mmCIF file of C-alpha atoms in Angstrom:
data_model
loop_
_atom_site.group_PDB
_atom_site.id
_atom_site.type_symbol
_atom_site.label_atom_id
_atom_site.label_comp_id
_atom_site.label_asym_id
_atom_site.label_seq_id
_atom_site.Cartn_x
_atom_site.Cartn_y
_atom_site.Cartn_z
ATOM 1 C CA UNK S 1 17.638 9.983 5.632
ATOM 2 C CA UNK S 2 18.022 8.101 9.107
ATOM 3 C CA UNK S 3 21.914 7.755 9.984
ATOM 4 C CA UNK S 4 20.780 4.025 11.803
ATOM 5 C CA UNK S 5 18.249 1.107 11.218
ATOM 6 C CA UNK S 6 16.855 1.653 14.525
ATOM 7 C CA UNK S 7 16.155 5.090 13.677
ATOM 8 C CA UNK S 8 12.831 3.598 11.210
ATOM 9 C CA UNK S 9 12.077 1.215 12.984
ATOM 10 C CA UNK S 10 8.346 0.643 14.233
ATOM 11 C CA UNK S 11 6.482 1.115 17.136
ATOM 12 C CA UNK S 12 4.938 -1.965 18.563
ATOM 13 C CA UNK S 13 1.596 -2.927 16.783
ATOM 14 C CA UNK S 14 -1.560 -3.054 19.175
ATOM 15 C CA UNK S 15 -3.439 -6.496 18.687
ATOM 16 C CA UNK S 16 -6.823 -5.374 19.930
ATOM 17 C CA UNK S 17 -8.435 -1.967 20.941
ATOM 18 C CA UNK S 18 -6.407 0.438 18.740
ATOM 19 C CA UNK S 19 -7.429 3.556 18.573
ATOM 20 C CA UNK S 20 -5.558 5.617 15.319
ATOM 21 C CA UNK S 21 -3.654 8.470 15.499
ATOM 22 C CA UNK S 22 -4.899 10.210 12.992
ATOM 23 C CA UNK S 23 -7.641 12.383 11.893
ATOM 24 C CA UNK S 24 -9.687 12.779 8.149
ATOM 25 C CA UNK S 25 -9.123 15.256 5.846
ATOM 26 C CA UNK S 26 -10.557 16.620 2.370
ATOM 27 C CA UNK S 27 -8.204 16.525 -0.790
ATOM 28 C CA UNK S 28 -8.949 16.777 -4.113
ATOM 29 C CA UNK S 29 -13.011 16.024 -3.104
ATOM 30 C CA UNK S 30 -11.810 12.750 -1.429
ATOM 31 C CA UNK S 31 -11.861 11.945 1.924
ATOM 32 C CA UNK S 32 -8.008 11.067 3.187
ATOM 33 C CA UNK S 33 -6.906 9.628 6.325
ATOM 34 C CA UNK S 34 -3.779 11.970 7.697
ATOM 35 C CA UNK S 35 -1.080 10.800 10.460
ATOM 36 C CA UNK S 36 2.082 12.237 11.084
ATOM 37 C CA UNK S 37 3.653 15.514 11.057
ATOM 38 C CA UNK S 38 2.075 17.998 8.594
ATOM 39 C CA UNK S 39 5.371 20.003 8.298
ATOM 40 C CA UNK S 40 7.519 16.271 7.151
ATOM 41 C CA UNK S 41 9.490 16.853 4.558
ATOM 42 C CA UNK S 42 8.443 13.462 3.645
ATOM 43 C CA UNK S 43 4.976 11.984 2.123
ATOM 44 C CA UNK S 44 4.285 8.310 1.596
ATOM 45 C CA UNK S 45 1.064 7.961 -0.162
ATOM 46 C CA UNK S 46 -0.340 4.728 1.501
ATOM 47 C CA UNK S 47 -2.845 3.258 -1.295
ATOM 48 C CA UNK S 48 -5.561 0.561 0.295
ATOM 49 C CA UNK S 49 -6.436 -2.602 -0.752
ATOM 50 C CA UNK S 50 -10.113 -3.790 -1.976
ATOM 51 C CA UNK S 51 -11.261 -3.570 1.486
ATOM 52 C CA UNK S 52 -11.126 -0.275 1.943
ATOM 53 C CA UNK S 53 -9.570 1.446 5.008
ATOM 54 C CA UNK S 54 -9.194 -1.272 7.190
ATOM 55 C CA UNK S 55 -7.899 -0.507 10.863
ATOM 56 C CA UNK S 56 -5.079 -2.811 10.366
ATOM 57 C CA UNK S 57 -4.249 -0.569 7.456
ATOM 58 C CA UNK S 58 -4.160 2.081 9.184
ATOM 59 C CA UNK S 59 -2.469 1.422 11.848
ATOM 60 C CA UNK S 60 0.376 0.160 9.450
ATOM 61 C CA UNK S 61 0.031 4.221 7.631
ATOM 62 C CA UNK S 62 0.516 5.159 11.866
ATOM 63 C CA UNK S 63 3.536 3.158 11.784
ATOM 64 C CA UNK S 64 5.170 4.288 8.832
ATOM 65 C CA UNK S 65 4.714 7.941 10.164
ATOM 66 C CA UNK S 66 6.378 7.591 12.942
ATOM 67 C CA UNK S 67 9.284 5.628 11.878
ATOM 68 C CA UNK S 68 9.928 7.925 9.348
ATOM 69 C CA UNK S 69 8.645 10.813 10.854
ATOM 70 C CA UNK S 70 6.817 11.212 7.918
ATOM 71 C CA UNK S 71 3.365 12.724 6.669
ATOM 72 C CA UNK S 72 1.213 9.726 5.544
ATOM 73 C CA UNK S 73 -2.345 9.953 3.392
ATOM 74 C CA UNK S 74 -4.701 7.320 2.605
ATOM 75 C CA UNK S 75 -7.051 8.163 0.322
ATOM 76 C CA UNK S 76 -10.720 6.819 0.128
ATOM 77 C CA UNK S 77 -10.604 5.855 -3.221
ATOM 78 C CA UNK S 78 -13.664 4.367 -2.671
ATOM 79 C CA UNK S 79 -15.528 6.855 -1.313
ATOM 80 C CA UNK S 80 -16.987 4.785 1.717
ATOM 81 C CA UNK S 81 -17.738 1.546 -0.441
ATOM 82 C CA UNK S 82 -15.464 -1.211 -0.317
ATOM 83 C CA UNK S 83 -15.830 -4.539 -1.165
ATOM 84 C CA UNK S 84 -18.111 -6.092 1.202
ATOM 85 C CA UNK S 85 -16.660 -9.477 2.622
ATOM 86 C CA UNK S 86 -20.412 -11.361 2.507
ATOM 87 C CA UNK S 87 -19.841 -10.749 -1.475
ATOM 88 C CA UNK S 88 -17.531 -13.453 -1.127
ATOM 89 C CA UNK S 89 -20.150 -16.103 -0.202
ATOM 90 C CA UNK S 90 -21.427 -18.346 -2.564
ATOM 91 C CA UNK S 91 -24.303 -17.257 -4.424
ATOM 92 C CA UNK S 92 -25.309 -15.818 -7.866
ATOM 93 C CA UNK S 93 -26.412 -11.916 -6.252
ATOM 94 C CA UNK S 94 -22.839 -11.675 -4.125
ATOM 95 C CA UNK S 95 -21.091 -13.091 -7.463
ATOM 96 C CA UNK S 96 -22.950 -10.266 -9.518
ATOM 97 C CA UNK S 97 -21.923 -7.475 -6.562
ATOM 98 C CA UNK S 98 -18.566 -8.163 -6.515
ATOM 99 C CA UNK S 99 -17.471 -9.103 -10.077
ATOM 100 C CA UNK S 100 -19.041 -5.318 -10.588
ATOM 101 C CA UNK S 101 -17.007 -3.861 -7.722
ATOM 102 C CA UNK S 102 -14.451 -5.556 -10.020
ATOM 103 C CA UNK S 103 -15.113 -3.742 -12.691
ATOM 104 C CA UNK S 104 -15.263 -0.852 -11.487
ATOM 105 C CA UNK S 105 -11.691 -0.708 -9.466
ATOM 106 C CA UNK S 106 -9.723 -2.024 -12.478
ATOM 107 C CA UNK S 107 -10.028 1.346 -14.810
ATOM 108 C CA UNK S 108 -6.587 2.094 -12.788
ATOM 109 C CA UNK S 109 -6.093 5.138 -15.353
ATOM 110 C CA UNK S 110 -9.177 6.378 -13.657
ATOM 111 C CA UNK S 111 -7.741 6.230 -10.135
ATOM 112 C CA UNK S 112 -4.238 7.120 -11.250
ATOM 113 C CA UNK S 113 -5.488 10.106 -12.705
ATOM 114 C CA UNK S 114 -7.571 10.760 -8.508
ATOM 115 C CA UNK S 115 -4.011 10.004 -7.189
ATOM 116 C CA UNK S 116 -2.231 13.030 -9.194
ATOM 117 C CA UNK S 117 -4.752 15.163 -8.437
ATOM 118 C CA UNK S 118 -4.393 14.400 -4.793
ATOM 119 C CA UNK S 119 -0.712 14.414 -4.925
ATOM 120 C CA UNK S 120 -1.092 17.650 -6.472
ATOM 121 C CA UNK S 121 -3.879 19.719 -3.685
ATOM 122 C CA UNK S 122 -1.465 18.111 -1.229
ATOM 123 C CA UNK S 123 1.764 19.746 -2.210
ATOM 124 C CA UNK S 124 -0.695 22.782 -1.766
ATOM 125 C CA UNK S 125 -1.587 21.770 1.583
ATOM 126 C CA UNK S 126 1.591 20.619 3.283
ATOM 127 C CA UNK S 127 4.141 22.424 1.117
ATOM 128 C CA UNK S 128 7.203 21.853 3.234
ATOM 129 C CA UNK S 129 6.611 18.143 1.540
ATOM 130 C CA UNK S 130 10.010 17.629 -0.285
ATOM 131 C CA UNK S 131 9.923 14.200 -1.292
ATOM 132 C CA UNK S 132 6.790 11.994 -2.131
ATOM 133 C CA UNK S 133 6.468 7.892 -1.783
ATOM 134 C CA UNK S 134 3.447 5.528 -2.817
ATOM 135 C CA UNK S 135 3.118 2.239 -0.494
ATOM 136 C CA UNK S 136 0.180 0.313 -2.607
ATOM 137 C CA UNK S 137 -1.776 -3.030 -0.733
ATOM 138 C CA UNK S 138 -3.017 -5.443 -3.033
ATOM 139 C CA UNK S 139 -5.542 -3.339 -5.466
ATOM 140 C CA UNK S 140 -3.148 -0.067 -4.415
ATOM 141 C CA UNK S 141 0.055 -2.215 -5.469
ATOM 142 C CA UNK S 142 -1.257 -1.950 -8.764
ATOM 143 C CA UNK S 143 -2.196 1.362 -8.400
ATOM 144 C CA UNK S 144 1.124 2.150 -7.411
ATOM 145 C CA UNK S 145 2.920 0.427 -10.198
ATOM 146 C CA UNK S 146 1.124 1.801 -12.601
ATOM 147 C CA UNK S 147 2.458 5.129 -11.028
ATOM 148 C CA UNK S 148 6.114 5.110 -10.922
ATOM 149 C CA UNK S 149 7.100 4.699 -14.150
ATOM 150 C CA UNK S 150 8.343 7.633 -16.629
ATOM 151 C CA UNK S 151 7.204 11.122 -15.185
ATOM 152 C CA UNK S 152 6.241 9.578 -11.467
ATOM 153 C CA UNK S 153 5.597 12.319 -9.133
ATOM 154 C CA UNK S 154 6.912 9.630 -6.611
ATOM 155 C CA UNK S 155 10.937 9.276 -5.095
ATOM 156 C CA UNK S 156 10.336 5.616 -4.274
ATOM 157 C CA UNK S 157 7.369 3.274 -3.941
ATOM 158 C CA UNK S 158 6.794 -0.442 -2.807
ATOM 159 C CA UNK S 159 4.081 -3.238 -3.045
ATOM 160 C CA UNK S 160 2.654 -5.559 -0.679
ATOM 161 C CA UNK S 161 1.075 -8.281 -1.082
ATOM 162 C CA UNK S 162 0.278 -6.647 -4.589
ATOM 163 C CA UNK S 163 -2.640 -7.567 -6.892
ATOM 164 C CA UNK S 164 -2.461 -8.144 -10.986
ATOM 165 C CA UNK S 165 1.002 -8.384 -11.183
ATOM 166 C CA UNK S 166 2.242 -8.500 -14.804
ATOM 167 C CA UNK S 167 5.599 -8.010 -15.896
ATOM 168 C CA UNK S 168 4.994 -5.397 -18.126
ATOM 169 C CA UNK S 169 4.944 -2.971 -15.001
ATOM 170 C CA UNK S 170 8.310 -4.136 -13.677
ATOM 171 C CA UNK S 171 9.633 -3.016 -16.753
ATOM 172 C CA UNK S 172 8.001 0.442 -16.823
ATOM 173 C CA UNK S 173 8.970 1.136 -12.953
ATOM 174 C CA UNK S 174 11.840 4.213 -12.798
ATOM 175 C CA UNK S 175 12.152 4.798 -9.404
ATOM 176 C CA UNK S 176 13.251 2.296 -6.022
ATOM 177 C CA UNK S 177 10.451 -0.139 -5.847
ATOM 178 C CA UNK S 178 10.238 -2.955 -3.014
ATOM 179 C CA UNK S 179 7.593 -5.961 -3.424
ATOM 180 C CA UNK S 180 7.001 -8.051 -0.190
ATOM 181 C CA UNK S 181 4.937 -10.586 -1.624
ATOM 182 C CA UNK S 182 2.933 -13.305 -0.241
ATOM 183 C CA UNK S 183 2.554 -17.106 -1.095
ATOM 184 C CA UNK S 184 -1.079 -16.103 -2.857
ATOM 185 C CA UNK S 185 0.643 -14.702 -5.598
ATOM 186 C CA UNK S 186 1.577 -16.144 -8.982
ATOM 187 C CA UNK S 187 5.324 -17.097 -8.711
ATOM 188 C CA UNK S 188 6.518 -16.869 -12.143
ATOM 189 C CA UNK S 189 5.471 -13.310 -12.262
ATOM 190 C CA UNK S 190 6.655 -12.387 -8.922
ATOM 191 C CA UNK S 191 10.231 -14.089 -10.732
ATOM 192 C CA UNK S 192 10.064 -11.901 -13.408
ATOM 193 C CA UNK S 193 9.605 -9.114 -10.883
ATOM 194 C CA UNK S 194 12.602 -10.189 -9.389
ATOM 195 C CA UNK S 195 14.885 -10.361 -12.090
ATOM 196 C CA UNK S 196 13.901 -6.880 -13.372
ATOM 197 C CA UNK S 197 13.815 -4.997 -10.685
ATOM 198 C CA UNK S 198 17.098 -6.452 -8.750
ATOM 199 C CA UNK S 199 19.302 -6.792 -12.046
ATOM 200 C CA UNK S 200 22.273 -4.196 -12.488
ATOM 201 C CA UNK S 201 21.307 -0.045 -12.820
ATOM 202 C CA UNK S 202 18.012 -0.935 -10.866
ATOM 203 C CA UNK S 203 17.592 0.018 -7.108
ATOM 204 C CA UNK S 204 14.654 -3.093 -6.403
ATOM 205 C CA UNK S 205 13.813 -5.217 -3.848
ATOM 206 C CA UNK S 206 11.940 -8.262 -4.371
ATOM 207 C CA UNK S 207 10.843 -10.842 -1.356
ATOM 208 C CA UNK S 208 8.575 -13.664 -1.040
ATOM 209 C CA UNK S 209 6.806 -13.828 2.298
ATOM 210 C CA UNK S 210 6.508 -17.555 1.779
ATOM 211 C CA UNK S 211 4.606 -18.154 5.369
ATOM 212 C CA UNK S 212 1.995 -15.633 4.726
ATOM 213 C CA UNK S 213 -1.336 -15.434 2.957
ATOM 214 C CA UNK S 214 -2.234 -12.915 0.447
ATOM 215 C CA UNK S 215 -3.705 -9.155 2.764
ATOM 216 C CA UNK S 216 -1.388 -9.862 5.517
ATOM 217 C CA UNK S 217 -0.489 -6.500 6.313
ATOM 218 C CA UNK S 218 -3.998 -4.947 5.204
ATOM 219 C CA UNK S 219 -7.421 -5.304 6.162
ATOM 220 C CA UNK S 220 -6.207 -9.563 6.264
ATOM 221 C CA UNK S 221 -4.038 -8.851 8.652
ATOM 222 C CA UNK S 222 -4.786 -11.408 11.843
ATOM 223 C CA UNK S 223 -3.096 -10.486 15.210
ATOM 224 C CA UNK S 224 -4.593 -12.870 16.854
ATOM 225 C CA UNK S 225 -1.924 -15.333 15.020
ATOM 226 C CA UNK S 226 1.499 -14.942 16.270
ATOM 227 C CA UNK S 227 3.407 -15.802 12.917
ATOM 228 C CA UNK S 228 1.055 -12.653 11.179
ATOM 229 C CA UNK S 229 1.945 -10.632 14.260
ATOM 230 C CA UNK S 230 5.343 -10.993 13.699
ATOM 231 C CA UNK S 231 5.437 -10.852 9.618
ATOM 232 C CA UNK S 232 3.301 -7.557 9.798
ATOM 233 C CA UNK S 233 5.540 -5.955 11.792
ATOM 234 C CA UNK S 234 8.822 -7.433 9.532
ATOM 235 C CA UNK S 235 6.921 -6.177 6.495
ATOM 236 C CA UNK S 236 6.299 -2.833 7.805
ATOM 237 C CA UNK S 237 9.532 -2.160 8.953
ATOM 238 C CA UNK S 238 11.350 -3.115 5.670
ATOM 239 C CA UNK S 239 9.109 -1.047 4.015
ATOM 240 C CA UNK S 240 10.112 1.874 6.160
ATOM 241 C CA UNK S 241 13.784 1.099 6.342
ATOM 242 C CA UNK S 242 13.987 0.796 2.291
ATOM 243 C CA UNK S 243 11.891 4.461 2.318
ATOM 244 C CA UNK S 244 14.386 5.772 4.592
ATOM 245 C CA UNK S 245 17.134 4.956 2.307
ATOM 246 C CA UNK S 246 15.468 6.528 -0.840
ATOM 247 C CA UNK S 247 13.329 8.617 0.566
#
């Protein structure tokens, strides 16, 4: 645990030419994108959204590794096929692609079970690993909720700009649990989020990015746009600085 906030907080993001810091991997037959020091005694688990992994995504998993000086993973879930962003053009063919793409992300016990097993080669693989966190975008926020309730191999966890919220989950969660939301989300469920995970016993944080659209610190993320610039970086560094604290 950092003794200061400036301790975790992030490098400055690079708007255009960024070249990542980290290098691909094999666990548990997937490939996984690795940054940060393989002898951490800390693991964050950094779960994609639809899109797959995005550079702005991982340059967020290089941020969070060095702030916390901590071992980050993101799995390819996906296995090299994302949701293509033409599937979201009108037409009956791109409707077909992507309501299957759908499909086939939401059997979440299906990729919860891929996350344990990943988890579990890379306690194996870096076994100085103390402490494990999951930090889920959109389709991973699920993911990740899904994953820290009762018998979580997880310390602490957070979602961004999460996907499917349903109360349901809140109530399930055991462990810290942050949501940065955006203003694409449903409010009364982000509410009930709230009001869960912030009431008395619970150690939750619940904010509403109210400025930002829905993927703004994942593959959505825009640097070009000053306001995104600046959110992406606020989002990333509350993330770390609530990891630090639980983590």
């Amino acid at each position: 645990m950092a003794t200061c906030e400036a301790c975790n907080t992030i490098p400055q993001v690079v708007t255009s030419g960024y070249k990542e810091k980290g290098k691909w991997i094999e666990l548990a037959g997937l490939k996984v994108y690795s940054t940060g020091s393989e002898t951490s005694t800390k693991a964050i688990v950094d779960i994609y959204d639809v899109f797959g992994p995005a550079p702005q995504t991982l340059q967020g998993a290089d941020l969070l590794a060095s702030a916390l000086g901590a071992l980050v993973l993101v799995p390819d879930f996906f296995k090299g096929e994302p949701i293509k962003t033409e599937w979201f053009q009108p037409g009956p063919e791109n409707e077909r692609l992507k309501t299957a793409f759908m499909e086939k992300v939401g059997k979440y016990d299906e990729f919860g079970a891929v996350l344990r097993s990943v988890i579990e080669d890379g306690k194996g693989r870096f076994p100085g690993v103390e402490g494990w966190a999951a930090l889920g975008l959109c389709w991973g926020g699920k993911v990740t909720a899904l994953n820290s309730g009762e018998g979580t191999l997880f310390k602490v966890s957070a979602q961004v700009h999460p996907g499917r919220l349903a109360k349901e989950d809140a109530e399930k969660i055991t462990i810290p649990h942050i949501v940065l939301a955006s203003n694409g989300e449903p409010e009364d469920v982000v509410a009930q989020y709230k009001e869960i995970l912030e009431s008395e016993g619970r150690n939750g944080v619940v904010e509403t990015y109210k400025d930002m659209h829905h993927g703004w610190m994942g593959a959505r993320a825009n640097f070009e746009d000053e306001n995104n610039l600046k959110e992406y970086e606020r989002g990333y560094n509350q993330v770390a600085s609530f990891f630090a604290k639980h983590l």
